[in-house]
PDB file of C-alpha atoms in Angstrom:
ATOM      1  CA  MET A   1      65.244 -94.420 160.196  1.00 38.00           C
ATOM      2  CA  SER A   2      63.148 -94.518 157.040  1.00 39.00           C
ATOM      3  CA  ALA A   3      64.159 -96.325 153.863  1.00 38.00           C
ATOM      4  CA  GLU A   4      64.627 -93.007 152.074  1.00 38.00           C
ATOM      5  CA  GLU A   5      67.494 -92.080 154.401  1.00 39.00           C
ATOM      6  CA  TYR A   6      69.628 -95.084 153.426  1.00 36.00           C
ATOM      7  CA  GLU A   7      72.163 -95.039 150.636  1.00 37.00           C
ATOM      8  CA  VAL A   8      71.015 -96.662 147.403  1.00 37.00           C
ATOM      9  CA  THR A   9      73.302 -99.663 147.969  1.00 38.00           C
ATOM     10  CA  HIS A  10      71.352-100.726 151.040  1.00 39.00           C
ATOM     11  CA  PRO A  11      70.041-104.275 150.448  1.00 44.00           C
ATOM     12  CA  GLY A  12      66.530-103.652 151.713  1.00 43.00           C
ATOM     13  CA  PHE A  13      64.775-104.882 154.811  1.00 40.00           C
ATOM     14  CA  ALA A  14      64.199-108.376 156.168  1.00 41.00           C
ATOM     15  CA  SER A  15      60.541-107.682 156.881  1.00 37.00           C
ATOM     16  CA  SER A  16      58.151-108.689 154.121  1.00 36.00           C
ATOM     17  CA  LEU A  17      55.883-105.784 155.052  1.00 36.00           C
ATOM     18  CA  PRO A  18      56.306-102.228 153.739  1.00 39.00           C
ATOM     19  CA  SER A  19      57.754 -99.572 156.035  1.00 39.00           C
ATOM     20  CA  GLN A  20      54.658 -97.411 155.492  1.00 44.00           C
ATOM     21  CA  PRO A  21      50.998 -98.521 155.610  1.00 43.00           C
ATOM     22  CA  PRO A  22      49.945 -99.575 152.097  1.00 44.00           C
ATOM     23  CA  ALA A  23      47.406 -97.664 150.115  1.00 48.00           C
ATOM     24  CA  LYS A  24      43.954 -99.203 149.999  1.00 44.00           C
ATOM     25  CA  ASP A  25      44.409-100.280 146.372  1.00 45.00           C
ATOM     26  CA  ASP A  26      47.631-102.086 147.277  1.00 45.00           C
ATOM     27  CA  LEU A  27      46.143-104.260 149.999  1.00 40.00           C
ATOM     28  CA  ALA A  28      45.169-106.920 147.474  1.00 42.00           C
ATOM     29  CA  LEU A  29      48.819-107.273 146.467  1.00 45.00           C
ATOM     30  CA  MET A  30      49.972-108.211 149.957  1.00 43.00           C
ATOM     31  CA  CYS A  31      50.141-111.910 150.781  1.00 45.00           C
ATOM     32  CA  ASP A  32      49.172-113.293 154.152  1.00 46.00           C
ATOM     33  CA  SER A  33      52.237-113.932 156.275  1.00 47.00           C
ATOM     34  CA  THR A  34      53.340-117.567 156.183  1.00 54.00           C
ATOM     35  CA  PRO A  35      55.233-119.084 159.132  1.00 59.00           C
ATOM     36  CA  PRO A  36      58.653-120.493 158.186  1.00 66.00           C
ATOM     37  CA  LEU A  37      59.085-124.214 157.681  1.00 76.00           C
ATOM     38  CA  GLN A  38      60.103-125.915 160.915  1.00 84.00           C
ATOM     39  CA  PRO A  39      63.018-128.399 161.080  1.00 84.00           C
ATOM     40  CA  GLU A  40      60.634-131.270 161.828  1.00 87.00           C
ATOM     41  CA  SER A  41      59.152-130.813 158.354  1.00 91.00           C
ATOM     42  CA  PHE A  42      62.541-131.335 156.664  1.00 94.00           C
ATOM     43  CA  TYR A  43      62.538-135.063 157.417  1.00 96.00           C
ATOM     44  CA  ILE A  44      60.499-138.115 156.569  1.00 95.00           C
ATOM     45  CA  ASP A  45      59.337-140.199 159.524  1.00 94.00           C
ATOM     46  CA  GLY A  46      62.021-142.724 160.424  1.00 95.00           C
ATOM     47  CA  GLU A  47      64.944-140.909 158.804  1.00 96.00           C
ATOM     48  CA  GLU A  48      68.077-140.503 160.904  1.00 97.00           C
ATOM     49  CA  ARG A  49      68.632-136.825 161.700  1.00 97.00           C
ATOM     50  CA  VAL A  50      71.996-135.044 161.847  1.00 97.00           C
ATOM     51  CA  THR A  51      72.652-131.302 162.154  1.00 96.00           C
ATOM     52  CA  VAL A  52      75.830-129.272 161.686  1.00 95.00           C
ATOM     53  CA  ASP A  53      76.304-125.533 162.179  1.00 94.00           C
ATOM     54  CA  PHE A  54      78.396-123.392 159.860  1.00 94.00           C
ATOM     55  CA  ARG A  55      79.178-120.155 161.720  1.00 90.00           C
ATOM     56  CA  ILE A  56      82.072-117.790 161.197  1.00 86.00           C
ATOM     57  CA  ASP A  57      83.699-117.478 164.623  1.00 79.00           C
ATOM     58  CA  ASP A  58      82.678-114.361 166.555  1.00 82.00           C
ATOM     59  CA  HIS A  59      84.355-111.531 164.682  1.00 85.00           C
ATOM     60  CA  ASP A  60      84.424-107.752 164.330  1.00 89.00           C
ATOM     61  CA  LEU A  61      82.724-105.990 161.437  1.00 91.00           C
ATOM     62  CA  PRO A  62      84.768-103.136 159.971  1.00 91.00           C
ATOM     63  CA  ALA A  63      83.159 -99.695 159.841  1.00 93.00           C
ATOM     64  CA  GLN A  64      82.776 -99.800 156.073  1.00 92.00           C
ATOM     65  CA  GLU A  65      79.845 -99.995 153.709  1.00 91.00           C
ATOM     66  CA  THR A  66      80.327-103.447 152.168  1.00 90.00           C
ATOM     67  CA  ILE A  67      82.027-106.391 153.880  1.00 90.00           C
ATOM     68  CA  TYR A  68      82.550-110.008 152.764  1.00 91.00           C
ATOM     69  CA  HIS A  69      83.675-112.708 155.183  1.00 91.00           C
ATOM     70  CA  TYR A  70      84.484-116.319 154.250  1.00 91.00           C
ATOM     71  CA  ALA A  71      85.125-119.518 156.211  1.00 92.00           C
ATOM     72  CA  ARG A  72      85.496-123.215 155.378  1.00 92.00           C
ATOM     73  CA  PHE A  73      83.785-126.131 157.106  1.00 95.00           C
ATOM     74  CA  ASN A  74      83.667-129.923 156.903  1.00 96.00           C
ATOM     75  CA  PHE A  75      80.700-132.179 156.287  1.00 97.00           C
ATOM     76  CA  PRO A  76      80.610-135.477 158.232  1.00 96.00           C
ATOM     77  CA  ASP A  77      82.805-137.880 156.240  1.00 92.00           C
ATOM     78  CA  ASP A  78      81.973-141.264 157.765  1.00 96.00           C
ATOM     79  CA  ARG A  79      79.371-141.920 155.048  1.00 97.00           C
ATOM     80  CA  THR A  80      77.299-140.165 152.379  1.00 98.00           C
ATOM     81  CA  TYR A  81      74.572-137.794 153.540  1.00 98.00           C
ATOM     82  CA  HIS A  82      71.780-135.832 151.927  1.00 98.00           C
ATOM     83  CA  ILE A  83      71.167-132.212 152.897  1.00 98.00           C
ATOM     84  CA  VAL A  84      67.401-131.969 153.375  1.00 97.00           C
ATOM     85  CA  GLY A  85      67.046-128.548 155.014  1.00 96.00           C
ATOM     86  CA  VAL A  86      68.936-125.387 155.936  1.00 95.00           C
ATOM     87  CA  GLU A  87      68.129-122.719 158.528  1.00 94.00           C
ATOM     88  CA  PRO A  88      69.720-119.254 158.396  1.00 94.00           C
ATOM     89  CA  LEU A  89      71.125-118.207 161.785  1.00 93.00           C
ATOM     90  CA  VAL A  90      71.041-114.418 161.545  1.00 92.00           C
ATOM     91  CA  GLU A  91      72.506-112.652 164.555  1.00 90.00           C
ATOM     92  CA  ASN A  92      72.448-109.087 163.178  1.00 88.00           C
ATOM     93  CA  GLU A  93      69.539-108.471 160.813  1.00 88.00           C
ATOM     94  CA  GLU A  94      70.645-104.879 160.307  1.00 90.00           C
ATOM     95  CA  PHE A  95      73.923-105.898 158.678  1.00 92.00           C
ATOM     96  CA  VAL A  96      73.547-109.374 157.144  1.00 92.00           C
ATOM     97  CA  HIS A  97      72.871-108.998 153.410  1.00 90.00           C
ATOM     98  CA  HIS A  98      73.093-112.607 152.213  1.00 91.00           C
ATOM     99  CA  PHE A  99      74.633-116.059 152.740  1.00 91.00           C
ATOM    100  CA  VAL A 100      76.134-118.337 150.100  1.00 92.00           C
ATOM    101  CA  ILE A 101      77.354-121.908 150.668  1.00 94.00           C
ATOM    102  CA  LYS A 102      79.541-123.550 148.043  1.00 93.00           C
ATOM    103  CA  GLY A 103      80.539-127.199 148.004  1.00 95.00           C
ATOM    104  CA  CYS A 104      84.279-127.898 148.369  1.00 94.00           C
ATOM    105  CA  SER A 105      86.125-130.914 146.975  1.00 93.00           C
ATOM    106  CA  GLU A 106      88.453-130.939 150.004  1.00 92.00           C
ATOM    107  CA  GLY A 107      87.955-130.458 153.731  1.00 92.00           C
ATOM    108  CA  THR A 108      89.695-127.935 155.969  1.00 91.00           C
ATOM    109  CA  GLU A 109      91.891-128.181 159.059  1.00 91.00           C
ATOM    110  CA  VAL A 110      90.628-124.850 160.450  1.00 89.00           C
ATOM    111  CA  PRO A 111      86.817-124.971 160.306  1.00 90.00           C
ATOM    112  CA  GLY A 112      85.090-121.718 161.175  1.00 87.00           C
ATOM    113  CA  GLU A 113      88.134-119.486 160.949  1.00 85.00           C
ATOM    114  CA  PRO A 114      87.892-116.521 158.541  1.00 83.00           C
ATOM    115  CA  ILE A 115      89.714-117.027 155.247  1.00 82.00           C
ATOM    116  CA  PRO A 116      91.986-114.067 154.435  1.00 74.00           C
ATOM    117  CA  ASP A 117      92.561-115.045 150.790  1.00 68.00           C
ATOM    118  CA  VAL A 118      89.483-116.754 149.378  1.00 68.00           C
ATOM    119  CA  ASP A 119      90.820-116.559 145.805  1.00 67.00           C
ATOM    120  CA  SER A 120      93.514-119.112 146.666  1.00 61.00           C
ATOM    121  CA  MET A 121      90.814-121.759 147.228  1.00 62.00           C
ATOM    122  CA  ILE A 122      88.488-120.877 144.374  1.00 68.00           C
ATOM    123  CA  LEU A 123      89.174-124.115 142.472  1.00 73.00           C
ATOM    124  CA  GLN A 124      88.201-126.248 145.480  1.00 83.00           C
ATOM    125  CA  CYS A 125      84.848-124.543 146.102  1.00 89.00           C
ATOM    126  CA  GLN A 126      82.894-123.809 142.938  1.00 86.00           C
ATOM    127  CA  GLU A 127      79.449-125.402 143.193  1.00 89.00           C
ATOM    128  CA  TYR A 128      76.588-123.426 144.722  1.00 90.00           C
ATOM    129  CA  LEU A 129      74.645-125.425 147.319  1.00 93.00           C
ATOM    130  CA  TYR A 130      72.579-122.816 149.147  1.00 92.00           C
ATOM    131  CA  ILE A 131      71.752-119.106 148.900  1.00 91.00           C
ATOM    132  CA  TRP A 132      69.842-116.993 151.408  1.00 90.00           C
ATOM    133  CA  ALA A 133      68.756-113.360 151.515  1.00 87.00           C
ATOM    134  CA  PRO A 134      66.177-111.629 153.758  1.00 84.00           C
ATOM    135  CA  GLY A 135      62.678-112.876 153.064  1.00 78.00           C
ATOM    136  CA  THR A 136      63.553-116.361 151.773  1.00 80.00           C
ATOM    137  CA  GLY A 137      63.048-118.272 155.043  1.00 83.00           C
ATOM    138  CA  ASN A 138      64.215-121.845 155.618  1.00 91.00           C
ATOM    139  CA  PHE A 139      65.168-124.188 152.779  1.00 92.00           C
ATOM    140  CA  SER A 140      63.571-127.632 152.563  1.00 93.00           C
ATOM    141  CA  SER A 141      64.187-130.141 149.783  1.00 94.00           C
ATOM    142  CA  PRO A 142      61.391-132.303 148.351  1.00 94.00           C
ATOM    143  CA  LYS A 143      60.797-135.485 150.314  1.00 95.00           C
ATOM    144  CA  ASN A 144      62.165-137.621 147.482  1.00 95.00           C
ATOM    145  CA  ALA A 145      65.447-135.705 147.090  1.00 95.00           C
ATOM    146  CA  GLY A 146      68.478-134.213 148.834  1.00 97.00           C
ATOM    147  CA  ILE A 147      71.903-132.682 148.167  1.00 96.00           C
ATOM    148  CA  PRO A 148      74.649-135.367 148.438  1.00 97.00           C
ATOM    149  CA  VAL A 149      77.633-134.464 150.647  1.00 97.00           C
ATOM    150  CA  GLY A 150      80.322-136.312 152.586  1.00 96.00           C
ATOM    151  CA  LYS A 151      82.057-139.598 151.829  1.00 96.00           C
ATOM    152  CA  GLY A 152      82.005-140.671 148.200  1.00 95.00           C
ATOM    153  CA  THR A 153      80.861-137.279 146.889  1.00 95.00           C
ATOM    154  CA  ARG A 154      82.662-134.265 145.447  1.00 92.00           C
ATOM    155  CA  ARG A 155      81.471-132.190 148.414  1.00 95.00           C
ATOM    156  CA  LEU A 156      83.612-133.007 151.453  1.00 96.00           C
ATOM    157  CA  GLY A 157      83.330-129.503 152.851  1.00 95.00           C
ATOM    158  CA  GLY A 158      81.612-126.188 152.377  1.00 94.00           C
ATOM    159  CA  GLU A 159      82.571-122.547 152.064  1.00 94.00           C
ATOM    160  CA  LEU A 160      80.317-120.021 153.792  1.00 94.00           C
ATOM    161  CA  GLU A 161      80.240-116.507 152.378  1.00 93.00           C
ATOM    162  CA  ILE A 162      78.513-113.788 154.391  1.00 93.00           C
ATOM    163  CA  HIS A 163      77.956-110.394 152.805  1.00 92.00           C
ATOM    164  CA  TYR A 164      77.447-107.612 155.327  1.00 93.00           C
ATOM    165  CA  ASP A 165      76.033-104.208 154.466  1.00 90.00           C
ATOM    166  CA  ASN A 166      76.903-101.312 156.803  1.00 91.00           C
ATOM    167  CA  PRO A 167      75.842 -98.151 154.919  1.00 90.00           C
ATOM    168  CA  LEU A 168      76.099 -95.969 158.033  1.00 92.00           C
ATOM    169  CA  GLU A 169      79.584 -97.376 158.748  1.00 93.00           C
ATOM    170  CA  LYS A 170      78.771 -98.135 162.370  1.00 93.00           C
ATOM    171  CA  LYS A 171      81.686 -99.077 164.619  1.00 93.00           C
ATOM    172  CA  GLY A 172      82.013-101.721 167.325  1.00 92.00           C
ATOM    173  CA  GLN A 173      79.786-104.331 165.674  1.00 92.00           C
ATOM    174  CA  ARG A 174      80.420-108.075 166.110  1.00 91.00           C
ATOM    175  CA  ASP A 175      78.725-111.038 164.479  1.00 92.00           C
ATOM    176  CA  ASN A 176      78.445-114.803 164.768  1.00 90.00           C
ATOM    177  CA  SER A 177      75.881-115.501 162.042  1.00 92.00           C
ATOM    178  CA  GLY A 178      75.776-118.632 159.931  1.00 93.00           C
ATOM    179  CA  VAL A 179      73.547-121.537 158.939  1.00 95.00           C
ATOM    180  CA  ARG A 180      72.310-124.796 160.459  1.00 96.00           C
ATOM    181  CA  ILE A 181      72.379-127.671 157.990  1.00 97.00           C
ATOM    182  CA  HIS A 182      70.044-130.643 158.399  1.00 98.00           C
ATOM    183  CA  LEU A 183      71.343-133.956 157.037  1.00 98.00           C
ATOM    184  CA  THR A 184      70.293-137.576 156.825  1.00 98.00           C
ATOM    185  CA  PRO A 185      72.364-140.671 155.940  1.00 98.00           C
ATOM    186  CA  ASP A 186      69.153-142.304 154.701  1.00 98.00           C
ATOM    187  CA  LEU A 187      69.717-141.389 151.071  1.00 98.00           C
ATOM    188  CA  ARG A 188      66.722-140.395 149.001  1.00 97.00           C
ATOM    189  CA  LYS A 189      65.917-141.399 145.426  1.00 94.00           C
ATOM    190  CA  ASP A 190      66.794-138.134 143.666  1.00 92.00           C
ATOM    191  CA  GLU A 191      69.381-135.365 143.952  1.00 92.00           C
ATOM    192  CA  VAL A 192      68.953-131.596 144.316  1.00 92.00           C
ATOM    193  CA  GLY A 193      71.103-128.917 142.708  1.00 85.00           C
ATOM    194  CA  ILE A 194      71.055-125.189 141.993  1.00 83.00           C
ATOM    195  CA  LEU A 195      70.625-123.905 138.448  1.00 78.00           C
ATOM    196  CA  TRP A 196      72.104-120.419 138.157  1.00 74.00           C
ATOM    197  CA  SER A 197      70.652-118.608 135.160  1.00 68.00           C
ATOM    198  CA  GLY A 198      70.128-115.158 133.758  1.00 62.00           C
ATOM    199  CA  THR A 199      72.365-112.129 133.904  1.00 61.00           C
ATOM    200  CA  ILE A 200      72.903-109.167 136.174  1.00 64.00           C
ATOM    201  CA  LEU A 201      70.813-106.398 134.646  1.00 62.00           C
ATOM    202  CA  SER A 202      71.855-102.790 134.474  1.00 63.00           C
ATOM    203  CA  VAL A 203      69.913 -99.869 133.078  1.00 67.00           C
ATOM    204  CA  GLY A 204      72.667 -97.402 133.922  1.00 72.00           C
ATOM    205  CA  LEU A 205      71.747 -94.222 135.743  1.00 77.00           C
ATOM    206  CA  LEU A 206      68.089 -94.139 136.726  1.00 79.00           C
ATOM    207  CA  PRO A 207      66.444 -91.020 135.282  1.00 81.00           C
ATOM    208  CA  PRO A 208      64.990 -88.709 137.957  1.00 84.00           C
ATOM    209  CA  LYS A 209      61.254 -88.194 138.413  1.00 86.00           C
ATOM    210  CA  THR A 210      60.419 -91.377 136.517  1.00 84.00           C
ATOM    211  CA  ASP A 211      57.768 -93.549 138.130  1.00 84.00           C
ATOM    212  CA  THR A 212      58.587 -96.868 136.472  1.00 84.00           C
ATOM    213  CA  ILE A 213      61.651 -98.269 134.710  1.00 82.00           C
ATOM    214  CA  TYR A 214      61.766-101.779 133.259  1.00 79.00           C
ATOM    215  CA  SER A 215      64.777-103.908 132.401  1.00 77.00           C
ATOM    216  CA  SER A 216      64.685-107.442 131.013  1.00 75.00           C
ATOM    217  CA  THR A 217      66.765-110.143 129.378  1.00 73.00           C
ATOM    218  CA  ILE A 218      66.394-113.590 127.818  1.00 74.00           C
ATOM    219  CA  CYS A 219      68.805-116.442 128.471  1.00 73.00           C
ATOM    220  CA  GLN A 220      68.937-119.966 127.076  1.00 73.00           C
ATOM    221  CA  ILE A 221      69.007-122.980 129.391  1.00 74.00           C
ATOM    222  CA  SER A 222      69.925-126.409 128.026  1.00 75.00           C
ATOM    223  CA  ILE A 223      69.438-129.614 130.024  1.00 76.00           C
ATOM    224  CA  ASN A 224      72.031-132.368 129.658  1.00 78.00           C
ATOM    225  CA  GLU A 225      69.939-135.392 128.700  1.00 79.00           C
ATOM    226  CA  THR A 226      72.666-137.793 129.822  1.00 82.00           C
ATOM    227  CA  ALA A 227      72.879-136.328 133.326  1.00 76.00           C
ATOM    228  CA  ALA A 228      69.118-135.749 133.601  1.00 78.00           C
ATOM    229  CA  PRO A 229      67.346-138.044 131.107  1.00 80.00           C
ATOM    230  CA  GLY A 230      63.955-137.175 132.548  1.00 77.00           C
ATOM    231  CA  GLY A 231      64.607-133.455 132.672  1.00 77.00           C
ATOM    232  CA  VAL A 232      64.594-131.437 135.878  1.00 81.00           C
ATOM    233  CA  GLN A 233      61.815-130.494 138.288  1.00 83.00           C
ATOM    234  CA  VAL A 234      62.001-126.922 139.579  1.00 83.00           C
ATOM    235  CA  PHE A 235      60.666-126.614 143.138  1.00 84.00           C
ATOM    236  CA  GLY A 236      62.132-123.282 144.245  1.00 81.00           C
ATOM    237  CA  TYR A 237      63.075-119.897 142.867  1.00 76.00           C
ATOM    238  CA  MET A 238      65.005-117.017 144.394  1.00 75.00           C
ATOM    239  CA  PRO A 239      65.235-113.566 142.779  1.00 73.00           C
ATOM    240  CA  HIS A 240      67.446-110.937 144.383  1.00 72.00           C
ATOM    241  CA  MET A 241      67.100-107.149 144.222  1.00 72.00           C
ATOM    242  CA  HIS A 242      68.478-104.125 146.019  1.00 69.00           C
ATOM    243  CA  LEU A 243      66.821-100.978 147.329  1.00 70.00           C
ATOM    244  CA  THR A 244      65.685 -99.432 144.056  1.00 75.00           C
ATOM    245  CA  GLY A 245      64.060-102.684 142.896  1.00 77.00           C
ATOM    246  CA  ARG A 246      60.325-103.071 143.426  1.00 79.00           C
ATOM    247  CA  ARG A 247      59.100-106.092 141.446  1.00 80.00           C
ATOM    248  CA  MET A 248      60.766-109.002 139.681  1.00 78.00           C
ATOM    249  CA  TRP A 249      59.366-111.949 137.781  1.00 77.00           C
ATOM    250  CA  THR A 250      60.489-114.738 135.477  1.00 77.00           C
ATOM    251  CA  ASP A 251      58.608-116.255 132.552  1.00 76.00           C
ATOM    252  CA  ARG A 252      59.498-119.776 131.439  1.00 74.00           C
ATOM    253  CA  LEU A 253      59.605-119.867 127.653  1.00 74.00           C
ATOM    254  CA  VAL A 254      59.661-123.283 125.966  1.00 72.00           C
ATOM    255  CA  VAL A 255      61.066-123.467 122.439  1.00 68.00           C
ATOM    256  CA  LYS A 256      59.033-125.733 120.178  1.00 62.00           C
ATOM    257  CA  PRO A 257      61.053-128.344 118.236  1.00 56.00           C
ATOM    258  CA  GLN A 258      62.279-127.113 114.878  1.00 56.00           C
ATOM    259  CA  SER A 259      62.261-129.265 111.750  1.00 52.00           C
ATOM    260  CA  GLY A 260      65.408-127.716 110.292  1.00 50.00           C
ATOM    261  CA  PRO A 261      68.694-126.212 111.474  1.00 48.00           C
ATOM    262  CA  SER A 262      68.424-123.075 113.581  1.00 45.00           C
ATOM    263  CA  ASN A 263      71.700-121.552 112.342  1.00 43.00           C
ATOM    264  CA  GLY A 264      72.629-120.875 115.947  1.00 44.00           C
ATOM    265  CA  SER A 265      69.610-118.681 116.688  1.00 41.00           C
ATOM    266  CA  PHE A 266      67.784-119.266 119.973  1.00 40.00           C
ATOM    267  CA  VAL A 267      64.701-117.201 119.175  1.00 40.00           C
ATOM    268  CA  THR A 268      63.934-116.007 115.672  1.00 37.00           C
ATOM    269  CA  ASP A 269      60.192-115.557 115.991  1.00 40.00           C
ATOM    270  CA  PHE A 270      58.401-114.971 119.277  1.00 38.00           C
ATOM    271  CA  SER A 271      55.379-116.783 117.872  1.00 41.00           C
ATOM    272  CA  GLU A 272      57.505-119.927 118.276  1.00 41.00           C
ATOM    273  CA  LEU A 273      57.543-119.511 122.053  1.00 40.00           C
ATOM    274  CA  GLU A 274      54.965-120.736 124.498  1.00 41.00           C
ATOM    275  CA  LYS A 275      54.788-119.961 128.171  1.00 38.00           C
TER     276      LYS A 275
END
């Protein structure tokens, strides 16, 4: 089935290649395929290696367009660990739209079982630790850093969210997808976190017979100098679009220091910005 036959809410396709052969002029825009990072590359030589799987127990997918399933899990709690890599375990590429893992301040007595009322636990699981969508591959932290979990941290467990997309409302589908988390108790010098920025853009109804439509926004990001006195080092970036999206990019704009008060304005003159 071609992409044009799907409903507009379809999330897209896991393949990084177009469904149709590209035009000659577009060949230069295609990147060479890059093999995914292998688990061996997550670790430094000599580090102790521990893996845990977060999978929602084998379950039925309803015959409906959009489905969200949630389950809680526990991190090892005998000591503090660093997450240094994550592998997506996708059982049904046709239906899996994305994964999200949030850190939870408390563990669970029923790991892997679907949560019927996720809103009742929202205060326990608020911090984003990992996000995956088709095309992003495996996650690997820098060799000097990891995500702290387990004993002595505020992340004793995790909540796995899986978003399924079933635009054709197929029946009789089952799934056991999830993630494999790679840990080490050999703590690294620095910590990793996710910075969620920007806004969800909406241009309303897309006008017909229009080749190109652009939508953009600017958001301010402030770094807490007490928590991160040396600033932060960005090593990864994940945009997310649906079927009608074609290209997305982000420009980093640095505001030059001002000699006087800004009166609450973030940008008053674009000549004061530098990329």
